[in-house]
XYZ file of C-alpha atoms in Angstrom:
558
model
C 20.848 28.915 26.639
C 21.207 32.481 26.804
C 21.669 35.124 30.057
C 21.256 38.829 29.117
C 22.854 40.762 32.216
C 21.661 44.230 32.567
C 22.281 45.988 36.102
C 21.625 49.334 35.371
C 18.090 49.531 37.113
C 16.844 51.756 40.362
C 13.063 51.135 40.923
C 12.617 46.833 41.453
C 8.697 47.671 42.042
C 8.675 48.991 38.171
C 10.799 45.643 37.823
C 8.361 43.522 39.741
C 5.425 45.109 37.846
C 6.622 44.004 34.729
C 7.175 40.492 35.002
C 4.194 40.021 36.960
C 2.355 41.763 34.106
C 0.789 41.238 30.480
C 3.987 42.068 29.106
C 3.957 45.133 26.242
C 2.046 42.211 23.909
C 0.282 40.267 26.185
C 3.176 37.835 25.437
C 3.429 36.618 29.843
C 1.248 33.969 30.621
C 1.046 32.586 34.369
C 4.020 34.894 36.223
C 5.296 33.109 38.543
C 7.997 32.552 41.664
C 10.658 29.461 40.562
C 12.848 29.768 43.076
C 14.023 32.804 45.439
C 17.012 33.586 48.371
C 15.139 31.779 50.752
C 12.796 29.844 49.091
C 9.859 31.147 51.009
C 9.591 34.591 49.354
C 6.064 35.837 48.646
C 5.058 34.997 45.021
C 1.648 37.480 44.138
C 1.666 35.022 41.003
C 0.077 32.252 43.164
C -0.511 33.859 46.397
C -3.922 35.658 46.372
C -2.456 37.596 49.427
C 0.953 38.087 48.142
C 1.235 41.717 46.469
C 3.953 43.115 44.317
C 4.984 45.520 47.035
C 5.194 42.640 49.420
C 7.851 41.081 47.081
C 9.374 44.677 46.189
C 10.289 45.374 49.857
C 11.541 41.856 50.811
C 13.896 42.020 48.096
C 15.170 45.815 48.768
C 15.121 45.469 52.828
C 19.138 45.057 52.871
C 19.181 48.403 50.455
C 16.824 50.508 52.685
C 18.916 49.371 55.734
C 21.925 51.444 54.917
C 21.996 55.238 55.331
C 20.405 57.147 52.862
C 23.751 58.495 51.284
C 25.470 55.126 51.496
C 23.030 53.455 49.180
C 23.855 52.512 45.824
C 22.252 54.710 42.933
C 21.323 51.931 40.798
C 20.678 48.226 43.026
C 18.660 46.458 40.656
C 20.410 43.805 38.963
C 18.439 41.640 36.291
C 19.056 38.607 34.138
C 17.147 36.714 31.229
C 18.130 33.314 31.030
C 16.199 31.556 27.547
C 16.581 28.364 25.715
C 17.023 27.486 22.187
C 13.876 27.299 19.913
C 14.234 23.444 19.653
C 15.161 23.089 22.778
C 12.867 20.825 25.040
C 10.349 22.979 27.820
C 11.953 22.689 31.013
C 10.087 22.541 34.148
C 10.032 24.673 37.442
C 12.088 22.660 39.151
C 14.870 22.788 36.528
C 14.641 26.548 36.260
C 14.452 27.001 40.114
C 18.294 24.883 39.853
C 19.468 26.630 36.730
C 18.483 30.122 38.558
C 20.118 29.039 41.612
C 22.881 28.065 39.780
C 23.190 31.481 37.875
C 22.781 33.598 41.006
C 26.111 31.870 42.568
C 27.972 31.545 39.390
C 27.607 35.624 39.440
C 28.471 36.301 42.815
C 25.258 37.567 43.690
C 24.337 34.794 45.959
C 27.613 32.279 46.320
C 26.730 30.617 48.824
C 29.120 28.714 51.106
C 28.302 30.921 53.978
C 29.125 34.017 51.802
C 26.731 37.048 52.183
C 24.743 37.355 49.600
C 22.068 39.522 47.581
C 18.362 38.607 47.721
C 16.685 37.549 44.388
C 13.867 35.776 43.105
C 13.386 34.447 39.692
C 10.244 34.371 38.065
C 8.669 32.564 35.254
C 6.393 34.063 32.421
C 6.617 31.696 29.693
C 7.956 28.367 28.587
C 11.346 29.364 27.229
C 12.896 31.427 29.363
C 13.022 33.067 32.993
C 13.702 36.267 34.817
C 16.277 37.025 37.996
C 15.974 40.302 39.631
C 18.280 40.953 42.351
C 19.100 43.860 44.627
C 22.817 44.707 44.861
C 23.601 44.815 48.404
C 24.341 42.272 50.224
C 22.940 40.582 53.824
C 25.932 42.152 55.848
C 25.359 45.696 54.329
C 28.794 44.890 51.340
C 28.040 44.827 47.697
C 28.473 41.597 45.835
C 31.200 40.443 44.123
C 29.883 40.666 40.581
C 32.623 42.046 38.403
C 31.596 40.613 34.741
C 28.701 38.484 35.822
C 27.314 38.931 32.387
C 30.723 36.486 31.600
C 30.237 34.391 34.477
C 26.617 33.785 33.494
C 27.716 32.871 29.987
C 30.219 29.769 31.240
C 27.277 28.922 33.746
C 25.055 28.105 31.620
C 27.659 26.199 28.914
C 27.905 23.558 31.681
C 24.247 23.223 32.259
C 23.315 22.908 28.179
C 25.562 20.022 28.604
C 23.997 18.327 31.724
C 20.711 19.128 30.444
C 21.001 17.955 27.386
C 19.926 21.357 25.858
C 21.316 23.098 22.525
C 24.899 23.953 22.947
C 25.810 27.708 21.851
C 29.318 28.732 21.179
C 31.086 30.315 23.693
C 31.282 34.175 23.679
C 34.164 36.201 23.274
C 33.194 39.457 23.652
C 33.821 40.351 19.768
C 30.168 40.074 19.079
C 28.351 43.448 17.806
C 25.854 44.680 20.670
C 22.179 42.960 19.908
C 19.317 45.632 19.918
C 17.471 46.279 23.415
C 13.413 45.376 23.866
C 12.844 48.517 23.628
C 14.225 48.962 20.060
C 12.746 46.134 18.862
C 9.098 47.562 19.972
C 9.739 50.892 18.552
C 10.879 49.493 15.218
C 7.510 47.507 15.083
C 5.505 51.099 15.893
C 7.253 52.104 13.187
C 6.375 49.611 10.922
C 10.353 48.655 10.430
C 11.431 45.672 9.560
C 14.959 46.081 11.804
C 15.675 48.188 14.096
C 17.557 51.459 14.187
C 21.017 49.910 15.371
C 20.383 47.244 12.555
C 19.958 49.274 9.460
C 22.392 51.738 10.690
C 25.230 48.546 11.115
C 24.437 47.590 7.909
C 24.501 50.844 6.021
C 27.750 51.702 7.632
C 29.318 48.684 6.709
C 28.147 48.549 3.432
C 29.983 52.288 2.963
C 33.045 51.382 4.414
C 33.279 48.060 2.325
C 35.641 49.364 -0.775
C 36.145 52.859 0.184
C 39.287 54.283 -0.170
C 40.192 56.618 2.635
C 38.006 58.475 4.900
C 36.893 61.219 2.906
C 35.202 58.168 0.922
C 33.777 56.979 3.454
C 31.713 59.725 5.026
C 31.043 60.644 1.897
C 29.003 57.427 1.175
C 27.578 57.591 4.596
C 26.033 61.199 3.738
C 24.788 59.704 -0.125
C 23.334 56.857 2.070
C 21.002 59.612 3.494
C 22.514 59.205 7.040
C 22.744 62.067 9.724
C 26.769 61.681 10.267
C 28.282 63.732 13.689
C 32.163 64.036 13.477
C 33.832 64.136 17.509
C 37.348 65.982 17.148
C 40.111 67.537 18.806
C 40.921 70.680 19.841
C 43.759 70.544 17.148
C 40.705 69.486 14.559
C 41.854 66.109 14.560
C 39.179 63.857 13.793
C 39.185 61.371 17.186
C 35.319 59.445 15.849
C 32.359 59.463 14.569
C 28.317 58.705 14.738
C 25.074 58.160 12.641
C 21.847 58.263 13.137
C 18.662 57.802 10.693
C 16.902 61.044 9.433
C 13.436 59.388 10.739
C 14.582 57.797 14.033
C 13.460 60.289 16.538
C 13.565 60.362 20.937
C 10.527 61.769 22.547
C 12.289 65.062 21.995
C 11.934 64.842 18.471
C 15.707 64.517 17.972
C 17.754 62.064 16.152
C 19.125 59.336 17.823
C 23.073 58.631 17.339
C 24.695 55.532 17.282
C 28.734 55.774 17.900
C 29.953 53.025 14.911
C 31.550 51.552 18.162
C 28.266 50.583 19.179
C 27.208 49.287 16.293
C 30.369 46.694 16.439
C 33.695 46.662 17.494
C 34.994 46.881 14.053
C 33.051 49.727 13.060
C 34.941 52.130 15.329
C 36.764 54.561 13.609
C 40.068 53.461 14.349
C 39.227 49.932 13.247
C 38.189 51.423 10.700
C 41.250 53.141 9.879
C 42.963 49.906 10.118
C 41.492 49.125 6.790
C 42.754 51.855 4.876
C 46.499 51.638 6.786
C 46.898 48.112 6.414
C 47.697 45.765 3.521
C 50.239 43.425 2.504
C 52.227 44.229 -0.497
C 50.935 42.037 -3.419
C 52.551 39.252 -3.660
C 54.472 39.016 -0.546
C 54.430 35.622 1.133
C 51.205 34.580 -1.479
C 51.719 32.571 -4.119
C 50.890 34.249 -7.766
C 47.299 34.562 -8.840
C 45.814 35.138 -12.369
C 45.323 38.532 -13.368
C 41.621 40.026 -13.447
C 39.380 39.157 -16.803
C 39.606 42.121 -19.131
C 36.115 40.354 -20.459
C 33.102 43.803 -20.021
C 36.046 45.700 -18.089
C 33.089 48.141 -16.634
C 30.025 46.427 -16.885
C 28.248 44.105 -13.624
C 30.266 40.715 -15.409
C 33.450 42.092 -14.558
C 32.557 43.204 -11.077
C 32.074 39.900 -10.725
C 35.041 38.197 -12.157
C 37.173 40.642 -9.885
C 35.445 39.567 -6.735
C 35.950 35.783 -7.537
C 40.012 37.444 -7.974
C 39.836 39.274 -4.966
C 38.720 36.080 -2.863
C 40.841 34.022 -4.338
C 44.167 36.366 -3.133
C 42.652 36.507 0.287
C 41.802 32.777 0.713
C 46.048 32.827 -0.826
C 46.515 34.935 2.249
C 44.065 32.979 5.094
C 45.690 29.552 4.270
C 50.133 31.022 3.574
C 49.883 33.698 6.767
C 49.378 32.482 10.598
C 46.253 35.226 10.963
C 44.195 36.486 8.448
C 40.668 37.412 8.082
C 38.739 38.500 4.928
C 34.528 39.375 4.631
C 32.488 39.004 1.716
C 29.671 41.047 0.660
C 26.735 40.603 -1.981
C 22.885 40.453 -2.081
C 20.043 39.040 -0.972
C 21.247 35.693 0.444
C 24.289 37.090 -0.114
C 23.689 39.390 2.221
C 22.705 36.852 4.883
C 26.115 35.573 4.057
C 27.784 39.238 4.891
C 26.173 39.317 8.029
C 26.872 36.159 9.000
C 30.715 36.557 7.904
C 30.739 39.740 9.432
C 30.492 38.103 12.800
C 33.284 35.523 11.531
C 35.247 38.027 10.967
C 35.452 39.217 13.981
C 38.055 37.859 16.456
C 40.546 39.332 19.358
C 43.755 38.394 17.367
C 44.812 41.117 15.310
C 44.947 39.882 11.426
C 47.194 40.429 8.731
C 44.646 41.756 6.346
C 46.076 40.757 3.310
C 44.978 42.200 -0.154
C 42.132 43.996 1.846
C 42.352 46.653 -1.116
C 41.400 44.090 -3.659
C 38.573 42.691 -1.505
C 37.303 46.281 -0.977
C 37.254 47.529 -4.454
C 35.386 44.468 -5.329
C 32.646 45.078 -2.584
C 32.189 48.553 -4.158
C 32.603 47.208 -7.408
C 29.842 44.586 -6.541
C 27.731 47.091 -5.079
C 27.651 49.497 -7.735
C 27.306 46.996 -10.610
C 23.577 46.324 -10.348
C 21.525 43.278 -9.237
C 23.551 40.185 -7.922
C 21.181 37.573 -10.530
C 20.381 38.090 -13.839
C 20.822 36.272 -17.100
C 23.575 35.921 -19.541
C 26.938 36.549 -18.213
C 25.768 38.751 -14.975
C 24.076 35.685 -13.925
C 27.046 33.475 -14.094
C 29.893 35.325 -13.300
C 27.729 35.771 -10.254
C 27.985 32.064 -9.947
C 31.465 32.141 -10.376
C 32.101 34.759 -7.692
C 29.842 33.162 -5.232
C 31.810 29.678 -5.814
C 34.845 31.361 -4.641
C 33.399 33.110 -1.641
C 32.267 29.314 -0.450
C 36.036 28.292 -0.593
C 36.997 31.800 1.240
C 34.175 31.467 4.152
C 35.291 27.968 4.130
C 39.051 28.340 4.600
C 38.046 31.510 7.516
C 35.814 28.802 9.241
C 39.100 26.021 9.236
C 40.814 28.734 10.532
C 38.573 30.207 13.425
C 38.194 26.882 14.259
C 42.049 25.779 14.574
C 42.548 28.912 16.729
C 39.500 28.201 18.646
C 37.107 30.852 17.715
C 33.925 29.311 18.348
C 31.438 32.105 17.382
C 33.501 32.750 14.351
C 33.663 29.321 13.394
C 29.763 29.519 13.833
C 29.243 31.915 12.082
C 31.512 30.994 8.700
C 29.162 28.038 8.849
C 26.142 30.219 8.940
C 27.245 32.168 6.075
C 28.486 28.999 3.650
C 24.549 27.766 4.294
C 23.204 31.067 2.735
C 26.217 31.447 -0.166
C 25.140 28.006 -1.004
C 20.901 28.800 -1.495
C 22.755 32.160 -3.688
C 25.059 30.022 -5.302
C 21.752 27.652 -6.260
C 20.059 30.430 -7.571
C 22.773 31.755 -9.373
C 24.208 28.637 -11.121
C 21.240 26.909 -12.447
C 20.593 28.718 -15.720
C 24.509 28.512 -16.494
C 25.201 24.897 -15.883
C 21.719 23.941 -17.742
C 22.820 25.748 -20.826
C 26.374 23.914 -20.274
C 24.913 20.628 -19.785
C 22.807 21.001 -22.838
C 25.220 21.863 -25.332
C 27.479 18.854 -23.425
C 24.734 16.627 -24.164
C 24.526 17.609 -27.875
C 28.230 17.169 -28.707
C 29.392 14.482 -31.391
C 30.011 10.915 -29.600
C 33.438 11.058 -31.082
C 34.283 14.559 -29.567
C 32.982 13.775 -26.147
C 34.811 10.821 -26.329
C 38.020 13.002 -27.065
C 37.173 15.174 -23.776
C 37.011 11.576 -21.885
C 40.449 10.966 -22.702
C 41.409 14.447 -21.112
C 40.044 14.321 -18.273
C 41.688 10.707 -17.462
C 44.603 12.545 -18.564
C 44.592 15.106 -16.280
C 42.816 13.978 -13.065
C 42.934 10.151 -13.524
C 42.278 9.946 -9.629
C 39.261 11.737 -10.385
C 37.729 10.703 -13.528
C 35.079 7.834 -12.808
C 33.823 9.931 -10.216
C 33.319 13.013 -12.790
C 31.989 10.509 -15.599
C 29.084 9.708 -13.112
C 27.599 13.027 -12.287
C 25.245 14.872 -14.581
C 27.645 17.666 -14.705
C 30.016 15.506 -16.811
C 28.374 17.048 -19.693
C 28.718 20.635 -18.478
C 32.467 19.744 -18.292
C 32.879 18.369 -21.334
C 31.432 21.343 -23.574
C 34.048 23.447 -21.416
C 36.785 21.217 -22.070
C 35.554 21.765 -25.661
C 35.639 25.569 -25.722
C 38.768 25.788 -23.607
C 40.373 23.696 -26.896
C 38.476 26.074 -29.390
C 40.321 28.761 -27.795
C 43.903 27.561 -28.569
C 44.026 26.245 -24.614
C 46.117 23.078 -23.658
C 42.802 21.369 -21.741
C 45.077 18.270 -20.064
C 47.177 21.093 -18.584
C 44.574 23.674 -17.381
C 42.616 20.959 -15.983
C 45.179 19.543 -13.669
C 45.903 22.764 -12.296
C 42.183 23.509 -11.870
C 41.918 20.017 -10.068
C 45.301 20.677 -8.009
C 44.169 24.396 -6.727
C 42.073 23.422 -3.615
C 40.486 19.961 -2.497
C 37.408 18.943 -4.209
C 36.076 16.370 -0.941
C 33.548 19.152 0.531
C 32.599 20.184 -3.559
C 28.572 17.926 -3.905
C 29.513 18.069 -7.712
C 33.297 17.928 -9.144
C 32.601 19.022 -12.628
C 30.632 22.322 -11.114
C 33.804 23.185 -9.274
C 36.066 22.332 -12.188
C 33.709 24.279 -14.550
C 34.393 27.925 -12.446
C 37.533 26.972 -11.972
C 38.775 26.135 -16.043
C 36.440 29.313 -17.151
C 38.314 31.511 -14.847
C 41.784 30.236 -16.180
C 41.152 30.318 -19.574
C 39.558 33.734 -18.989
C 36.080 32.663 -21.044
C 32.659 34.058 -20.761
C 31.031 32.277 -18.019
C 27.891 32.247 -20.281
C 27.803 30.410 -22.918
C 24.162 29.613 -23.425
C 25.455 31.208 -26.653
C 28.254 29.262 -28.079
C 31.691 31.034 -28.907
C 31.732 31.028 -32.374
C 35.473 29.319 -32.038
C 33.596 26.559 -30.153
C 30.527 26.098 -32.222
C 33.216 25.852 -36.070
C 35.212 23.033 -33.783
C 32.490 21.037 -32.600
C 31.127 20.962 -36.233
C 34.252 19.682 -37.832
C 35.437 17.772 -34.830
C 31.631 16.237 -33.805
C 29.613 15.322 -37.245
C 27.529 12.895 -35.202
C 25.091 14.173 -32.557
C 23.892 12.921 -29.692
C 20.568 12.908 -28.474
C 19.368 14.531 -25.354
C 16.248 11.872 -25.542
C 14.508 13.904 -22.465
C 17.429 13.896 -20.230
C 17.534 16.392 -17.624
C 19.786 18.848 -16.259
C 22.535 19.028 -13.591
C 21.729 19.647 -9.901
C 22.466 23.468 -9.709
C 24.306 22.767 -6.108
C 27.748 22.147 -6.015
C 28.231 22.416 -1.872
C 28.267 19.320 0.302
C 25.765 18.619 2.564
């Protein structure tokens, strides 16, 4: 259940006369009273001889009764309160008790024998209701409403609970402002798929994400074909910034600026700054970490591998520091996952961003290296990279969660569900190639990779021997050997590095993992040569595939 607190309004007839009306898509359906101050306040939803201006000048009688220069500017004070999609519809009744409950919870009508505002809450559709109050109170005092946009928050936690409704994680007040009405309806006029504040959040944070400095950074802003506004100092210091779209015009045909604060808290420039300032020296307090793969060093393969590096050092970071935070951002679903981590990311204590330089010049890297799928290596170091994002969103959600972060928590979950329809995408031609050529090996060979992996991960190996990515595994194992690799060794470190109980498929996780240490193509729908002279003098028998088919592509728990 979600309030949205605005109290900035002056005219409640222009109020009144909206959510008594069509609505801007014919969207209301039946306006009507639910509940009001006194229960007995005119409703010209269901009163033939009730009129709007009846309603208007009940509400704003304590207003009009002060002196002309002692009345507030702005007395209208308004509230949304709307369920969850799957939520059950509620009925008058329960919205007349949830509004009553909101308008004391506020201060705008305590109760008690308090004075209080007048207000009436009316209903225009099945999911949600309106509360329009005027801000002065019986006795001629204004309420006591300082943060009833909070207040309204806990409210309504308590009555998901007692109503049995969908429970939403508390707010924290970390959360990057949601577009108005308004900019949702102009972004449909203009045949947008977001609005304004969304592309611009986006585009901003996609520039910042492996810049260097700030030079970089406005740079990319202005390639990006944003309007940028610098705000400085007298002394030309540069004290912040804002952007606007070329095309996003007021009735004035000029541009309309966004402040990056606006567009979320971290966005500000000296948040932003933070980034560039900030960064523990490599190595210190993290345990050591392969080097990056010197495999395509400037082609899309290699962005990859370096991003699968980069989030490995930062999950080091997350799980050996008491606060760190780290954000991940690719394509597509990936980048559902980047907006979703962006909100984990997000969080009152300030982090120890640890190897944030790594993680940013593999964002940039990742951005500039082409599509996030494709065949061949792209495709699967792209696999590989998303594998290790999963393990960083999921060590940031364990984290949130441990400090109590609930929307940041939330919101790591949100993100692992899209990584994991990438990471499905991604994987499948890989592994299938893998499994295939696992599938073809000599019976005496595989049985040779059987014996390493109850070498290695005895704990582990019935389990392994019973998926259909055993196969995948075992032609690995097999090129791992080819390439002068000890395979018992690397695979007990691989199996040691992180838990495996959240991984749907073992041998998928121990794949990324053993390819990554052995620094090997993560392709190899072609064979390495090495490989292919090995498997025909270790292997002369071949097995079958008799019209067996391929791995399951996902590797996440359900």
């Amino acid at each position: 259940m979600i309030p949205s607190v605005n109290e900035s309004g002056s005219r409640t007839i222009g109020l009144l006369a909206y959510l008594y009306g069509p609505g801007r898509h014919e969207e209301h359906t039946d306006p009507h009273l639910v509940a009001s101050f006194d229960g007995m306040s005119p409703d010209p939803g269901r009163d033939p001889a009730a009129t709007l201006k009846d309603l208007q000048q009940l509400l704003d009688q304590p207003v009009m009764a002060l002196p002309r220069h002692t009345r507030p500017a702005k007395h209208v004070w308004h509230t949304s309160v709307r369920t969850a999609a799957d939520d059950r519809i509620l009925t008058d009744e329960e919205w007349g008790t949830i509004a009553r409950r909101i308008v004391a919870a506020t201060g705008i009508d305590p109760g008690d024998g308090r004075p209080g505002c007048r207000w009436a809450a009316v209903r225009h559709a099945d999911d949600h209701i309106h509360i329009v109050a005027t801000l002065v109170c019986e006795d001629g005092s204004r309420p006591d409403d300082f943060r009833s946009g909070r207040r309204a928050q806990a409210e309504c936690r308590l009555i998901e609970k007692e109503l049995g409704l969908h429970q939403i994680a508390p707010g924290d007040g970390t959360a990057a402002q949601r577009p108005t009405s308004a900019e949702h309806h102009k972004a449909e006029r203009q045949g947008r798929d977001r609005t304004a504040r969304e592309e611009l959040r986006e585009t901003v944070r996609r520039a910042v994400a492996g810049a260097a400095g700030e030079e970089e950074f406005f740079d990319r802003l202005a390639a990006a074909g944003l309007l940028v506004r610098k705000r400085t100092a007298p002394s030309g210091d540069l004290l912040g910034y804002k952007v606007a779209l070329p095309d996003d015009r007021n009735k004035d045909g000029e541009p309309v600026f966004y402040p990056g604060a606006r567009l979320a808290p971290d966005l500000s420039l000296p948040r932003i700054r933070e980034r560039f300032t900030h960064a523990l020296d490599d190595g210190q307090g993290v345990a050591p970490v392969e080097p990056p793969s010197p495999t395509g060093p400037g082609g899309p393969s290699a962005a990859r591998r370096r991003t699968a590096s980069a989030a490995w050092r930062a999950l080091l970071v997350i799980e050996q520091t008491n606060d760190a935070v780290a954000a991940a951002h690719t394509r597509t679903e990936l980048r559902e996952a980047a907006a979703a981590f962006e909100r984990a990311s997000r969080s009152h204590v300030r982090a120890e961003r640890g190897h944030d330089r790594a993680l940013r010049q593999a964002a940039r890297d990742l951005v500039q290296s082409g599509p996030a799928l494709g065949r061949g290596e792209d495709g699967a170091t792209t696999a590989m990279a998303i594998d290790m994002l999963f393990f960083l969103v999921t060590a940031a959600h364990h984290w949130h969660a441990k400090k109590g972060h609930a929307q940041q928590a939330a919101a790591a979950r949100q993100a692992a569900e899209h990584l994991r329809a990438a990471y499905q995408a991604a994987a499948a031609q890989s592994l299938g190639a893998l499994y295939q050529r696992g599938r073809r090996l000599g019976r005496p060979l595989l049985q040779r990779q059987t014996t390493v992996l109850r070498k290695a991960v005895p704990e582990l190996a019935e389990q392994v021997l019973a998926e259909p990515g055993w196969y995948a595994l075992a032609a690995t194992l097999t090129d791992i050997q080819a390439a002068g690799h000890d395979p018992v060794a690397l695979l007990a470190d691989a199996a040691g590095r992180r838990e495996l109980d959240t991984a749907e498929s073992v041998s998928d996780v121990l794949v990324w993992r053993l390819l990554r240490s052995a620094d090997l193509p993560a392709d190899t729908s072609n064979t390495l040569p090495a490989a292919r002279s090995f498997e025909r003098t270790a292997s002369p028998t071949r097995l079958q595939a008799q019209g067996q088919t391929g791995p399951r592509s996902g590797r996440f728990s359900t």
